[in-house]
PDB file of C-alpha atoms in Angstrom:
ATOM      1  CA  UNK A 233      -0.129  -0.134  -0.042  1.00 35.00           C
ATOM      2  CA  UNK A 234       1.466   3.347  -0.872  1.00 36.00           C
ATOM      3  CA  UNK A 235      -0.622   6.499  -0.196  1.00 37.00           C
ATOM      4  CA  UNK A 236       0.544   9.906  -1.218  1.00 38.00           C
ATOM      5  CA  UNK A 237      -0.701  13.199   0.252  1.00 38.00           C
ATOM      6  CA  UNK A 238       1.254  16.860   0.032  1.00 42.00           C
ATOM      7  CA  UNK A 239       4.961  15.940   0.246  1.00 43.00           C
ATOM      8  CA  UNK A 240       4.760  12.957   2.282  1.00 43.00           C
ATOM      9  CA  UNK A 241       4.228   9.187   1.377  1.00 43.00           C
ATOM     10  CA  UNK A 242       2.930   6.543   3.479  1.00 40.00           C
ATOM     11  CA  UNK A 243       4.308   2.998   2.789  1.00 43.00           C
ATOM     12  CA  UNK A 244       2.824  -0.172   4.034  1.00 46.00           C
ATOM     13  CA  UNK A 245       2.577  -0.679   7.820  1.00 48.00           C
ATOM     14  CA  UNK A 246       2.038   3.005   8.579  1.00 50.00           C
ATOM     15  CA  UNK A 247       5.381   4.107   8.193  1.00 51.00           C
ATOM     16  CA  UNK A 248       5.639   7.690   6.763  1.00 50.00           C
ATOM     17  CA  UNK A 249       8.778   9.017   4.661  1.00 50.00           C
ATOM     18  CA  UNK A 250       9.649  12.227   2.980  1.00 54.00           C
ATOM     19  CA  UNK A 251      10.466  11.885  -0.779  1.00 53.00           C
ATOM     20  CA  UNK A 252      13.753  11.178  -1.704  1.00 54.00           C
ATOM     21  CA  UNK A 253      13.592  14.117  -4.470  1.00 54.00           C
ATOM     22  CA  UNK A 254      15.915  17.045  -3.770  1.00 63.00           C
ATOM     23  CA  UNK A 255      14.805  19.470  -6.404  1.00 67.00           C
ATOM     24  CA  UNK A 256      11.243  18.977  -8.180  1.00 70.00           C
ATOM     25  CA  UNK A 257      11.581  19.907 -12.104  1.00 73.00           C
ATOM     26  CA  UNK A 258       9.244  20.759 -14.895  1.00 76.00           C
ATOM     27  CA  UNK A 259      10.043  19.859 -18.658  1.00 77.00           C
ATOM     28  CA  UNK A 260      12.533  22.232 -20.108  1.00 79.00           C
ATOM     29  CA  UNK A 261      13.832  23.557 -16.218  1.00 80.00           C
ATOM     30  CA  UNK A 262      17.688  23.962 -15.976  1.00 80.00           C
ATOM     31  CA  UNK A 263      19.235  22.125 -13.290  1.00 75.00           C
ATOM     32  CA  UNK A 264      20.894  24.726 -11.116  1.00 74.00           C
ATOM     33  CA  UNK A 265      24.495  23.807 -11.075  1.00 74.00           C
ATOM     34  CA  UNK A 266      27.134  26.407 -11.568  1.00 77.00           C
ATOM     35  CA  UNK A 267      28.965  26.604 -15.009  1.00 77.00           C
ATOM     36  CA  UNK A 268      26.341  24.446 -16.625  1.00 73.00           C
ATOM     37  CA  UNK A 269      23.464  24.217 -18.655  1.00 72.00           C
ATOM     38  CA  UNK A 270      21.369  21.064 -17.760  1.00 75.00           C
ATOM     39  CA  UNK A 271      17.806  21.159 -19.157  1.00 77.00           C
ATOM     40  CA  UNK A 272      15.272  18.510 -17.972  1.00 76.00           C
ATOM     41  CA  UNK A 273      13.719  16.723 -20.164  1.00 76.00           C
ATOM     42  CA  UNK A 274      10.418  14.767 -19.240  1.00 75.00           C
ATOM     43  CA  UNK A 275      10.747  11.292 -20.283  1.00 74.00           C
ATOM     44  CA  UNK A 276       7.140   9.781 -18.570  1.00 68.00           C
ATOM     45  CA  UNK A 277       6.506   5.760 -19.148  1.00 59.00           C
ATOM     46  CA  UNK A 278       9.577   3.608 -18.012  1.00 61.00           C
ATOM     47  CA  UNK A 279       8.388   3.312 -14.317  1.00 59.00           C
ATOM     48  CA  UNK A 280       5.909   5.968 -13.501  1.00 52.00           C
ATOM     49  CA  UNK A 281       4.668   9.603 -15.087  1.00 52.00           C
ATOM     50  CA  UNK A 282       7.485  11.457 -12.880  1.00 52.00           C
ATOM     51  CA  UNK A 283      10.476  10.564 -14.804  1.00 54.00           C
ATOM     52  CA  UNK A 284      12.621  12.792 -15.901  1.00 54.00           C
ATOM     53  CA  UNK A 285      16.309  12.916 -17.878  1.00 58.00           C
ATOM     54  CA  UNK A 286      18.778  15.212 -17.472  1.00 57.00           C
ATOM     55  CA  UNK A 287      20.983  16.282 -20.591  1.00 55.00           C
ATOM     56  CA  UNK A 288      24.056  18.585 -19.886  1.00 55.00           C
ATOM     57  CA  UNK A 289      24.263  19.594 -23.793  1.00 56.00           C
ATOM     58  CA  UNK A 290      23.557  17.813 -27.171  1.00 52.00           C
ATOM     59  CA  UNK A 291      27.426  16.724 -27.158  1.00 50.00           C
ATOM     60  CA  UNK A 292      27.973  15.999 -23.613  1.00 65.00           C
ATOM     61  CA  UNK A 293      26.490  13.445 -20.826  1.00 66.00           C
ATOM     62  CA  UNK A 294      22.970  12.565 -20.081  1.00 71.00           C
ATOM     63  CA  UNK A 295      21.609  10.668 -17.071  1.00 69.00           C
ATOM     64  CA  UNK A 296      18.337   9.124 -18.362  1.00 69.00           C
ATOM     65  CA  UNK A 297      17.542   6.694 -15.255  1.00 70.00           C
ATOM     66  CA  UNK A 298      16.036   3.599 -16.661  1.00 76.00           C
ATOM     67  CA  UNK A 299      14.391   5.355 -19.939  1.00 79.00           C
ATOM     68  CA  UNK A 300      16.775   4.164 -22.226  1.00 84.00           C
ATOM     69  CA  UNK A 301      19.401   1.374 -21.480  1.00 85.00           C
ATOM     70  CA  UNK A 302      22.036  -0.084 -23.605  1.00 88.00           C
ATOM     71  CA  UNK A 303      21.134  -3.505 -23.836  1.00 89.00           C
ATOM     72  CA  UNK A 304      17.893  -4.365 -21.859  1.00 84.00           C
ATOM     73  CA  UNK A 305      14.392  -3.162 -22.134  1.00 85.00           C
ATOM     74  CA  UNK A 306      13.010  -0.758 -19.567  1.00 80.00           C
ATOM     75  CA  UNK A 307       9.745  -2.127 -17.675  1.00 77.00           C
ATOM     76  CA  UNK A 308       6.667  -0.280 -18.316  1.00 78.00           C
ATOM     77  CA  UNK A 309       4.822   1.219 -15.754  1.00 65.00           C
ATOM     78  CA  UNK A 310       6.361  -0.630 -13.019  1.00 65.00           C
ATOM     79  CA  UNK A 311       5.088   1.590 -10.237  1.00 58.00           C
ATOM     80  CA  UNK A 312       2.641   4.492  -9.479  1.00 50.00           C
ATOM     81  CA  UNK A 313      -1.005   4.603 -10.708  1.00 51.00           C
ATOM     82  CA  UNK A 314      -1.013   5.861 -14.274  1.00 59.00           C
ATOM     83  CA  UNK A 315      -3.417   8.247 -15.351  1.00 68.00           C
ATOM     84  CA  UNK A 316      -2.658   7.530 -18.824  1.00 74.00           C
ATOM     85  CA  UNK A 317      -1.118   4.353 -20.559  1.00 81.00           C
ATOM     86  CA  UNK A 318       2.421   4.356 -19.764  1.00 83.00           C
ATOM     87  CA  UNK A 319       3.485   2.387 -22.840  1.00 87.00           C
ATOM     88  CA  UNK A 320       2.173   5.352 -25.015  1.00 87.00           C
ATOM     89  CA  UNK A 321       4.065   7.851 -22.856  1.00 83.00           C
ATOM     90  CA  UNK A 322       7.057   5.803 -23.100  1.00 85.00           C
ATOM     91  CA  UNK A 323       6.800   5.455 -27.038  1.00 89.00           C
ATOM     92  CA  UNK A 324       6.041   9.438 -27.231  1.00 87.00           C
ATOM     93  CA  UNK A 325       8.951  10.284 -24.638  1.00 85.00           C
ATOM     94  CA  UNK A 326      11.537   7.846 -26.650  1.00 87.00           C
ATOM     95  CA  UNK A 327      10.621  10.323 -29.806  1.00 88.00           C
ATOM     96  CA  UNK A 328      11.818  13.370 -28.004  1.00 84.00           C
ATOM     97  CA  UNK A 329      15.504  12.077 -28.032  1.00 84.00           C
ATOM     98  CA  UNK A 330      15.860  13.265 -31.492  1.00 84.00           C
ATOM     99  CA  UNK A 331      18.651  15.127 -32.057  1.00 81.00           C
ATOM    100  CA  UNK A 332      20.894  13.896 -29.092  1.00 79.00           C
ATOM    101  CA  UNK A 333      22.828  11.150 -30.849  1.00 80.00           C
ATOM    102  CA  UNK A 334      26.269  12.680 -29.783  1.00 78.00           C
ATOM    103  CA  UNK A 335      25.275  11.873 -26.222  1.00 77.00           C
ATOM    104  CA  UNK A 336      27.164   9.782 -24.042  1.00 82.00           C
ATOM    105  CA  UNK A 337      24.348   8.080 -21.880  1.00 83.00           C
ATOM    106  CA  UNK A 338      25.111   7.319 -18.317  1.00 79.00           C
ATOM    107  CA  UNK A 339      21.796   5.127 -17.699  1.00 79.00           C
ATOM    108  CA  UNK A 340      20.349   3.835 -14.360  1.00 76.00           C
ATOM    109  CA  UNK A 341      21.582   0.063 -15.209  1.00 80.00           C
ATOM    110  CA  UNK A 342      24.276  -1.141 -17.161  1.00 82.00           C
ATOM    111  CA  UNK A 343      26.953   0.732 -18.519  1.00 84.00           C
ATOM    112  CA  UNK A 344      27.551   4.102 -20.449  1.00 84.00           C
ATOM    113  CA  UNK A 345      26.857   4.065 -24.338  1.00 82.00           C
ATOM    114  CA  UNK A 346      26.468   6.637 -27.134  1.00 83.00           C
ATOM    115  CA  UNK A 347      23.702   7.302 -29.689  1.00 85.00           C
ATOM    116  CA  UNK A 348      20.725   7.041 -27.659  1.00 87.00           C
ATOM    117  CA  UNK A 349      18.543   8.028 -30.968  1.00 89.00           C
ATOM    118  CA  UNK A 350      19.707   4.563 -32.475  1.00 92.00           C
ATOM    119  CA  UNK A 351      18.758   2.786 -29.189  1.00 92.00           C
ATOM    120  CA  UNK A 352      15.699   4.615 -28.839  1.00 91.00           C
ATOM    121  CA  UNK A 353      14.647   3.259 -32.291  1.00 94.00           C
ATOM    122  CA  UNK A 354      15.579  -0.129 -31.513  1.00 95.00           C
ATOM    123  CA  UNK A 355      13.016   0.281 -28.556  1.00 93.00           C
ATOM    124  CA  UNK A 356      10.538   1.529 -30.716  1.00 93.00           C
ATOM    125  CA  UNK A 357      10.744  -1.353 -33.002  1.00 95.00           C
ATOM    126  CA  UNK A 358      10.555  -3.748 -30.107  1.00 94.00           C
ATOM    127  CA  UNK A 359       7.277  -2.259 -28.879  1.00 93.00           C
ATOM    128  CA  UNK A 360       5.729  -2.304 -32.402  1.00 96.00           C
ATOM    129  CA  UNK A 361       6.520  -6.104 -32.674  1.00 95.00           C
ATOM    130  CA  UNK A 362       5.056  -6.748 -29.209  1.00 95.00           C
ATOM    131  CA  UNK A 363       1.842  -4.799 -30.302  1.00 97.00           C
ATOM    132  CA  UNK A 364       1.712  -6.949 -33.491  1.00 97.00           C
ATOM    133  CA  UNK A 365       2.195 -10.033 -31.643  1.00 97.00           C
ATOM    134  CA  UNK A 366      -0.607  -8.769 -29.114  1.00 97.00           C
ATOM    135  CA  UNK A 367      -2.889  -7.837 -32.085  1.00 98.00           C
ATOM    136  CA  UNK A 368      -2.101 -11.489 -33.866  1.00 98.00           C
ATOM    137  CA  UNK A 369      -3.338 -13.002 -30.654  1.00 97.00           C
ATOM    138  CA  UNK A 370      -6.721 -10.995 -30.317  1.00 97.00           C
ATOM    139  CA  UNK A 371      -7.314 -12.156 -34.052  1.00 97.00           C
ATOM    140  CA  UNK A 372      -6.604 -15.587 -33.502  1.00 97.00           C
ATOM    141  CA  UNK A 373      -8.643 -15.916 -30.233  1.00 96.00           C
ATOM    142  CA  UNK A 374     -12.169 -15.235 -29.113  1.00 93.00           C
ATOM    143  CA  UNK A 375     -12.827 -13.391 -26.062  1.00 94.00           C
ATOM    144  CA  UNK A 376      -9.343 -14.606 -24.531  1.00 97.00           C
ATOM    145  CA  UNK A 377      -8.296 -13.619 -20.824  1.00 96.00           C
ATOM    146  CA  UNK A 378      -5.253 -11.493 -20.657  1.00 96.00           C
ATOM    147  CA  UNK A 379      -3.275 -14.394 -19.759  1.00 95.00           C
ATOM    148  CA  UNK A 380      -4.260 -16.088 -22.917  1.00 96.00           C
ATOM    149  CA  UNK A 381      -3.351 -13.241 -25.089  1.00 97.00           C
ATOM    150  CA  UNK A 382       0.273 -13.087 -23.072  1.00 96.00           C
ATOM    151  CA  UNK A 383       0.620 -16.601 -23.481  1.00 95.00           C
ATOM    152  CA  UNK A 384       0.789 -15.693 -27.653  1.00 96.00           C
ATOM    153  CA  UNK A 385       3.584 -13.217 -27.155  1.00 95.00           C
ATOM    154  CA  UNK A 386       7.281 -14.670 -27.197  1.00 94.00           C
ATOM    155  CA  UNK A 387       8.380 -13.407 -23.941  1.00 91.00           C
ATOM    156  CA  UNK A 388      11.874 -14.130 -22.926  1.00 87.00           C
ATOM    157  CA  UNK A 389      11.725 -17.943 -21.565  1.00 86.00           C
ATOM    158  CA  UNK A 390       7.674 -17.912 -22.309  1.00 89.00           C
ATOM    159  CA  UNK A 391       4.939 -16.808 -19.881  1.00 91.00           C
ATOM    160  CA  UNK A 392       4.484 -20.382 -18.493  1.00 91.00           C
ATOM    161  CA  UNK A 393       8.076 -20.328 -16.802  1.00 93.00           C
ATOM    162  CA  UNK A 394       6.897 -17.004 -15.178  1.00 92.00           C
ATOM    163  CA  UNK A 395       5.982 -16.361 -11.592  1.00 92.00           C
ATOM    164  CA  UNK A 396       5.483 -13.426  -9.314  1.00 91.00           C
ATOM    165  CA  UNK A 397       6.622  -9.994 -10.262  1.00 86.00           C
ATOM    166  CA  UNK A 398       7.891 -11.233 -13.555  1.00 88.00           C
ATOM    167  CA  UNK A 399       4.463 -12.804 -14.655  1.00 91.00           C
ATOM    168  CA  UNK A 400       2.554  -9.539 -13.265  1.00 89.00           C
ATOM    169  CA  UNK A 401       5.138  -7.666 -15.145  1.00 88.00           C
ATOM    170  CA  UNK A 402       4.190  -9.408 -18.292  1.00 91.00           C
ATOM    171  CA  UNK A 403       0.676  -9.523 -17.814  1.00 92.00           C
ATOM    172  CA  UNK A 404       0.411  -5.593 -17.195  1.00 90.00           C
ATOM    173  CA  UNK A 405       2.501  -4.856 -20.204  1.00 90.00           C
ATOM    174  CA  UNK A 406       0.234  -7.181 -22.369  1.00 95.00           C
ATOM    175  CA  UNK A 407      -2.930  -4.948 -21.119  1.00 94.00           C
ATOM    176  CA  UNK A 408      -0.908  -1.892 -22.010  1.00 93.00           C
ATOM    177  CA  UNK A 409      -0.372  -3.168 -25.674  1.00 95.00           C
ATOM    178  CA  UNK A 410      -3.828  -4.143 -25.765  1.00 96.00           C
ATOM    179  CA  UNK A 411      -5.139  -0.564 -24.595  1.00 94.00           C
ATOM    180  CA  UNK A 412      -2.674   0.883 -26.896  1.00 94.00           C
ATOM    181  CA  UNK A 413      -4.460  -1.208 -30.099  1.00 96.00           C
ATOM    182  CA  UNK A 414      -7.831  -0.039 -28.641  1.00 95.00           C
ATOM    183  CA  UNK A 415      -8.866  -3.540 -28.183  1.00 96.00           C
ATOM    184  CA  UNK A 416      -9.332  -3.761 -24.648  1.00 94.00           C
ATOM    185  CA  UNK A 417     -13.147  -4.674 -24.989  1.00 93.00           C
ATOM    186  CA  UNK A 418     -11.879  -7.596 -26.452  1.00 96.00           C
ATOM    187  CA  UNK A 419     -10.579  -9.147 -23.271  1.00 95.00           C
ATOM    188  CA  UNK A 420     -12.630 -10.872 -20.888  1.00 93.00           C
ATOM    189  CA  UNK A 421     -11.699 -10.685 -17.275  1.00 86.00           C
ATOM    190  CA  UNK A 422      -9.870 -14.189 -15.805  1.00 74.00           C
TER     191      UNK A 422
END
């Protein structure tokens, strides 16, 4: 259970914690570091709507958190209560990276890399392919459950091998693809 109010959060068992952000930024705000111009670029989608990447310049270094990782795909919508489809938000935010090809990217996981635009395009193609698999499953099945649709999506290791968090993530992301396709009414409750 996570409840938010004001600037404090209650997490499980009644424990209250302060937010961990030192500075709240809006899209386009400049991070106040002497001698540097570091604009914030709003990149929602990977985990929640509050994600922002910091870009020092078009030829310097960026810190995109989990927005773009060098080798693996970011988990979409893992946290928060989205008001919109996090997958749609994520795809739109990947498009905002055009013009940043020369950046050195310092992501939240794995290792530093260059050409965030090329990597973003790979991620978009991956999501387009995933949507194609979901659409094919919906076309082939009559009134499927979410699990039946997800079982036809080629997840690494197959959905049958997944449990706990991985299974919940696969089902959630399948639901985001179904919603993005505008076909939520074709899926019946489990």
